[in-house]
Tab-separated table of C-alpha atoms in Angstrom:
chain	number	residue	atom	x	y	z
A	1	UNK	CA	9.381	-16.424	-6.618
A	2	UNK	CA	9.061	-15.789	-2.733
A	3	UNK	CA	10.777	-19.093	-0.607
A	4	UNK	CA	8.862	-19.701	2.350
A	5	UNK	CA	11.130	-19.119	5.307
A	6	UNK	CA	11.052	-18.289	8.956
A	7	UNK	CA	12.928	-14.248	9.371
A	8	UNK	CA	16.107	-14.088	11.906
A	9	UNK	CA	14.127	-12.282	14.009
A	10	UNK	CA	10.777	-12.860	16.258
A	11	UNK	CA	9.133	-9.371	16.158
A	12	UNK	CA	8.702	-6.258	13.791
A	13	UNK	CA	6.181	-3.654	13.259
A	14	UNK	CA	3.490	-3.346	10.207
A	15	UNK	CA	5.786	-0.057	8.988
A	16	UNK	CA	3.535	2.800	10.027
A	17	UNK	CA	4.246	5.326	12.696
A	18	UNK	CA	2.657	8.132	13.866
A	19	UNK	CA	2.893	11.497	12.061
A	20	UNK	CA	5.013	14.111	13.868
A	21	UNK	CA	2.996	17.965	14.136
A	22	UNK	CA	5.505	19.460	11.759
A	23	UNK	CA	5.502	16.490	9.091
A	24	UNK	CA	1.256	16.663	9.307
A	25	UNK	CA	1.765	20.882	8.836
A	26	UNK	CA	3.963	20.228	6.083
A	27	UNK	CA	2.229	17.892	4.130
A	28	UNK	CA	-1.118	20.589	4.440
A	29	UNK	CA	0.408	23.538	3.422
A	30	UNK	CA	1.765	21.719	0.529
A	31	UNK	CA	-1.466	20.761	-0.032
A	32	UNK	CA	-2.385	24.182	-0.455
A	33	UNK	CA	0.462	25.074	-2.995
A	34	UNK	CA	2.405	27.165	-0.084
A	35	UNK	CA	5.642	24.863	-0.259
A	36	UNK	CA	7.317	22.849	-3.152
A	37	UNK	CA	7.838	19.418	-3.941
A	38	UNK	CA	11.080	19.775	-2.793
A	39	UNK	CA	10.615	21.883	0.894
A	40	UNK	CA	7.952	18.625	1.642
A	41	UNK	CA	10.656	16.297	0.846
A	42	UNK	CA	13.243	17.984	3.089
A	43	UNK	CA	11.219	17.753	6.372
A	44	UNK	CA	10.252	14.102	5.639
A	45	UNK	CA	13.673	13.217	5.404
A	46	UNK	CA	14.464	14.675	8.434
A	47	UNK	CA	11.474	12.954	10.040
A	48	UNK	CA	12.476	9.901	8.349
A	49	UNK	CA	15.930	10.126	10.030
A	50	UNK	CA	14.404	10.634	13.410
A	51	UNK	CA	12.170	7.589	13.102
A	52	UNK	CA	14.999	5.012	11.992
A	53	UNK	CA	16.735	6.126	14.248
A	54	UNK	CA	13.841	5.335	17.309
A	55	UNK	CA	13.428	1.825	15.702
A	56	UNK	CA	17.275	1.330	15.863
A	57	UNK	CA	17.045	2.438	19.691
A	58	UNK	CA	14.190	0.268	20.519
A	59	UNK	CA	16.347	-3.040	18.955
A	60	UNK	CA	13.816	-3.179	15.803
A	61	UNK	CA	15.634	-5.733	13.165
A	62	UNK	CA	13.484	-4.590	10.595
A	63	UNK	CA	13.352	-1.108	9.752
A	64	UNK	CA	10.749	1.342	7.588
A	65	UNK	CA	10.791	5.046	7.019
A	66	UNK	CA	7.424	4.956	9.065
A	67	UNK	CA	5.570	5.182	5.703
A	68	UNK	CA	6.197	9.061	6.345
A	69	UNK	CA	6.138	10.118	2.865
A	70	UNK	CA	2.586	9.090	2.450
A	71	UNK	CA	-0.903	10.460	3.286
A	72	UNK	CA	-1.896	6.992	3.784
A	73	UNK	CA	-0.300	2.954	3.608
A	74	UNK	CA	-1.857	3.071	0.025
A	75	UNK	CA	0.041	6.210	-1.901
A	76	UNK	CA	2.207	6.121	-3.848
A	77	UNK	CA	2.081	2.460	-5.762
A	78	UNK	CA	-1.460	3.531	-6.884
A	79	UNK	CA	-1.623	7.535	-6.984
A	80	UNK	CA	1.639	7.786	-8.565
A	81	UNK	CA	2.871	4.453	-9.856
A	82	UNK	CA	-0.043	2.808	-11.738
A	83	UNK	CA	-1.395	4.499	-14.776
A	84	UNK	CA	-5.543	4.167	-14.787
A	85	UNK	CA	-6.383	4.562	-11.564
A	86	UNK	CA	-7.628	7.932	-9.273
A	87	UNK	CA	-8.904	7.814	-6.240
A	88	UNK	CA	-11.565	9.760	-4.548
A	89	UNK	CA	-12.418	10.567	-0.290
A	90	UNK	CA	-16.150	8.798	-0.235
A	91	UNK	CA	-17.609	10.305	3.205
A	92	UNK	CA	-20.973	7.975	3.266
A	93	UNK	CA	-21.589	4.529	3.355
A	94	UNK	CA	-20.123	1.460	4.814
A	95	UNK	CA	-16.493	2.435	4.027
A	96	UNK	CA	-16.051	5.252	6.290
A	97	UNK	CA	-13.523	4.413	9.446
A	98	UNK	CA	-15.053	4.632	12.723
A	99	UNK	CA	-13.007	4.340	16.039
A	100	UNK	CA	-13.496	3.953	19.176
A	101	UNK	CA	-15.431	7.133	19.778
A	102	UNK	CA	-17.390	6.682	16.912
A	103	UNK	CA	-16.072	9.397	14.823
A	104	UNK	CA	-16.369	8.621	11.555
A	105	UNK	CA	-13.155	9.759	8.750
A	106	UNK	CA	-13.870	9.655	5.196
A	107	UNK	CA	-12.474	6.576	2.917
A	108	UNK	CA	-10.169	6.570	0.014
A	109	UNK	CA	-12.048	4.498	-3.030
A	110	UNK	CA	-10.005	4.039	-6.015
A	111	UNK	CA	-11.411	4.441	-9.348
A	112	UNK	CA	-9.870	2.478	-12.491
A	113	UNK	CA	-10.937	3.944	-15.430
A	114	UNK	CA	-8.146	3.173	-18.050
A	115	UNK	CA	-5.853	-0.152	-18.909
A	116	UNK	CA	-3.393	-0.753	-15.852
A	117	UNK	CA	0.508	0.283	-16.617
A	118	UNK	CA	2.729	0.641	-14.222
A	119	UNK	CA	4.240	4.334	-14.163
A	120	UNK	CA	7.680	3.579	-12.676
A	121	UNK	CA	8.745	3.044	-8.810
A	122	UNK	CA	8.510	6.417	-6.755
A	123	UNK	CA	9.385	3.591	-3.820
A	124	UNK	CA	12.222	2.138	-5.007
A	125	UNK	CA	14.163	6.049	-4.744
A	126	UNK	CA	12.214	6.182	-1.110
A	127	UNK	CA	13.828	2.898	-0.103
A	128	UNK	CA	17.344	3.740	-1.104
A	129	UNK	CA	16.646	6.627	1.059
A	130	UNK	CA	16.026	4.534	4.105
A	131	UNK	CA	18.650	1.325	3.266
A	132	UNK	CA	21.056	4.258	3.330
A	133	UNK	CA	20.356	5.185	7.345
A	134	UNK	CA	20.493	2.068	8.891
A	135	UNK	CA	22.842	-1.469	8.525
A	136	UNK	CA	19.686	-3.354	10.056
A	137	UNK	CA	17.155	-4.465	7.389
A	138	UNK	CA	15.124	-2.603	5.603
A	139	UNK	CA	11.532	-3.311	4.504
A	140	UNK	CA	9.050	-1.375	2.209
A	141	UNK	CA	5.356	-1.934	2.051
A	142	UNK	CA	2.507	-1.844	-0.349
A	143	UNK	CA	-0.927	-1.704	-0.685
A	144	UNK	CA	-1.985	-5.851	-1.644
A	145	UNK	CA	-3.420	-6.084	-4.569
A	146	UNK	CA	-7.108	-6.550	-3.696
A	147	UNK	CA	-7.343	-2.866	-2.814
A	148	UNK	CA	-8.166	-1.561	-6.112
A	149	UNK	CA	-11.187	-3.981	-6.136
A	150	UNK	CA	-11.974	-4.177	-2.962
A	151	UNK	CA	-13.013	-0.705	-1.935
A	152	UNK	CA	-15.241	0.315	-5.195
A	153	UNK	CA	-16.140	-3.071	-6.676
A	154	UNK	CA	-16.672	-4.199	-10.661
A	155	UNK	CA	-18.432	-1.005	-10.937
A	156	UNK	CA	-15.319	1.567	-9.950
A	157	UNK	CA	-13.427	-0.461	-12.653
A	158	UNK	CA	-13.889	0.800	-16.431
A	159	UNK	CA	-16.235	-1.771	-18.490
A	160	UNK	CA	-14.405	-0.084	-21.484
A	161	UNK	CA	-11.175	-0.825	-20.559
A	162	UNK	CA	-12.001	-3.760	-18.875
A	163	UNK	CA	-15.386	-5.720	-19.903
A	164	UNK	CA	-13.477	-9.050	-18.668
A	165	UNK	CA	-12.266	-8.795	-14.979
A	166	UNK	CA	-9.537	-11.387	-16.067
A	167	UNK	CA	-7.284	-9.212	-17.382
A	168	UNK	CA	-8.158	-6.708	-14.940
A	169	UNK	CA	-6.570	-8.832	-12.701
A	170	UNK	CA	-3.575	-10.177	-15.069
A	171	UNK	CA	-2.444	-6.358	-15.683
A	172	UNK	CA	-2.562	-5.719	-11.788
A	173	UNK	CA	-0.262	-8.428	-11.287
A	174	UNK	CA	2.279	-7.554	-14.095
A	175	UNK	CA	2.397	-4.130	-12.698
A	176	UNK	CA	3.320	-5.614	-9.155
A	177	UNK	CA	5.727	-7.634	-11.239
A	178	UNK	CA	7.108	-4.568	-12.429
A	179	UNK	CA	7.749	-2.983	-9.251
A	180	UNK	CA	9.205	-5.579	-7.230
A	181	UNK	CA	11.756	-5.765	-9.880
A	182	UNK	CA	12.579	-1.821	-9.780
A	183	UNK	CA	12.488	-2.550	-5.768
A	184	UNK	CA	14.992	-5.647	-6.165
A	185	UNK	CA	17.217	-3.788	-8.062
A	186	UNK	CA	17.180	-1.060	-5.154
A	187	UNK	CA	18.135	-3.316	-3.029
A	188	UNK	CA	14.721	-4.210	-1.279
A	189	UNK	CA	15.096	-7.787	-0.081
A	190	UNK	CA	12.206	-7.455	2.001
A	191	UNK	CA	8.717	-6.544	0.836
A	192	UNK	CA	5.451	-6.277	2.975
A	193	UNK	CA	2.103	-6.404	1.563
A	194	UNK	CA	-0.828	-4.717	3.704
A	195	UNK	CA	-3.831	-6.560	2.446
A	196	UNK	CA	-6.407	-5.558	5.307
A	197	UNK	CA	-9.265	-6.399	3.396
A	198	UNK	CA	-8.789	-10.222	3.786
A	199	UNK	CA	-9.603	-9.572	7.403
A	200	UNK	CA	-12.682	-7.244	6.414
A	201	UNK	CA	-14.029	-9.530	4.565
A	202	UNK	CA	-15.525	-11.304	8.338
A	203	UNK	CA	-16.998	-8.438	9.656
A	204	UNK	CA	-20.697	-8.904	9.147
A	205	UNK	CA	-21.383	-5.280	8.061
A	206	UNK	CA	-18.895	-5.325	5.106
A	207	UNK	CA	-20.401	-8.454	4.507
A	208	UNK	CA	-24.075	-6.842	3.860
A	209	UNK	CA	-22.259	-3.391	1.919
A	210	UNK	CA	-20.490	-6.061	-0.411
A	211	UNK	CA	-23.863	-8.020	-0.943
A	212	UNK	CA	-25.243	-4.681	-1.112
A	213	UNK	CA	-23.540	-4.121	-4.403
A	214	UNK	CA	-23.677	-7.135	-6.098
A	215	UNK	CA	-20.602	-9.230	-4.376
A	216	UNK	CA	-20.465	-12.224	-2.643
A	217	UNK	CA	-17.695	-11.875	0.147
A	218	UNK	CA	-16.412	-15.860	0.293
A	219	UNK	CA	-15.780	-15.614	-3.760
A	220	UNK	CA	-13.800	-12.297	-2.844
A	221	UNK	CA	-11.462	-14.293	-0.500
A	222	UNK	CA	-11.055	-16.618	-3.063
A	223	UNK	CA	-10.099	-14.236	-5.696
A	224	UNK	CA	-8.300	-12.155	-3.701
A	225	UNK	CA	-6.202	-15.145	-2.379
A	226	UNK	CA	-5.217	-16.403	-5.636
A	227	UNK	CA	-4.649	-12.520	-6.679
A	228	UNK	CA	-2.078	-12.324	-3.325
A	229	UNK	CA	-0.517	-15.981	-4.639
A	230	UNK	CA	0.094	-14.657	-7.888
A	231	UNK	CA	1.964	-11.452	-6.853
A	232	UNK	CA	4.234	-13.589	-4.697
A	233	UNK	CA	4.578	-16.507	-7.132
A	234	UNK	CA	6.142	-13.080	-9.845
A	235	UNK	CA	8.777	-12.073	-6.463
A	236	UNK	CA	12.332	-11.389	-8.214
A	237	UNK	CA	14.783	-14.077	-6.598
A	238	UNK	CA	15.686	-13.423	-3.015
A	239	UNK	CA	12.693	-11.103	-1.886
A	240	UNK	CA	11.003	-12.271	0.877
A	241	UNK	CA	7.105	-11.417	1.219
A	242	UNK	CA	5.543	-10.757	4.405
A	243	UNK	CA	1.535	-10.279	4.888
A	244	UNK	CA	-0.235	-7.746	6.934
């Protein structure tokens, strides 16, 4: 279990960082099948690199790899590491972004439509990657684990495989069990979890889109609260847990 405790140091970042033009080119030809697995790797490591290295030079104690290897703060745990889940890019509706000039950008909505398992830690090899660039300390994010619920709601989660939302939620959390251990065994001492929807939950138009489809947003907070408290209750032994 997490131990409350104040960090030896005052200020960090969330862990994200701007894409450079040759990491976003990379990433969409190898969306299109014109580089390997392996040619994307190379030029976020080298990316990767260059960011530590700017976080080192601006006196950052607490260092990411600028979530580079990721489309967005979600990969990863639940497009690679959770077995049951796909996601889909859902253009209408209440869960599109919008900033400041109103331009709208499609939303990710995950989809579970099997049992939960967890699939093994793609992050635990990325964080080895970063511990071994910098003395300072490195952190590693995920997704919280409202996000699977939050964005789709009871009906993007299988009645089959889950006709009791219970266990829904008791499989998410051994799964997060699972891969804070593979993380702790990396070497991951410090673990952030990005659960942006708590703060969604006050806007007054997610508000009407949850009521919309049959949710009530102050028993989300609650579930979602005690969903948060139970991943950080099941925190190996020395992991800290910050919130974003």
């Amino acid at each position: 279990m997490a131990v409350p405790h104040n960090p030896p140091f005052r200020a960090e970042h969330v862990g994200s960082f701007l894409r450079p033009p040759e990491l976003l080119a990379a990433r969409d030809r190898h969306g299109k099948g014109e580089i390997s697995d392996a040619d994307l790797r190379a030029v976020e490591d080298s990316a990767i690199r260059d960011v530590v290295a700017l976080q080192e030079e601006l006196g950052l104690q607490s260092i990411t790899d600028g979530e580079y290897r990721r489309g967005t703060y979600s990969d990863n745990f639940t497009t690679s590491g959770l077995d049951g889940v796909t996601s889909q890019r859902i253009g209408d509706g209440e869960w599109r972004y919008t900033d400041k000039s109103d331009h709208k950008t499609a939303s990710r909505v995950p989809t579970v439509h099997g049992k939960l398992g967890w699939n093994g830690s793609e992050n635990a090899r990325n964080f080895e990657f970063i511990a071994g660039l910098t003395s300072r300390l490195p952190k590693l994010t995920l997704p919280g684990p409202a996000y699977l619920h939050y964005r789709g709601g009871r009906e993007n989660i299988s009645w089959d495989a889950y006709p009791n939302l219970d266990d829904f939620w008791s499989d998410l959390i051994d799964c997060y069990r699972q891969e804070m251990a593979a993380l702790s065994d990396a070497g991951c001492r410090y673990l952030q979890l990005d659960e942006t929807s708590l703060v969604k939950l006050g806007d007054p138009k997610i508000q009407n889109a949850l009521a919309g489809r049959g949710d009530d947003w102050r028993e989300l907070l609650d579930i979602y609260t005690d969903a948060i408290n139970e991943v950080v209750r099941a925190a190996p032994p020395g992991m800290a847990i910050g919130m974003h």
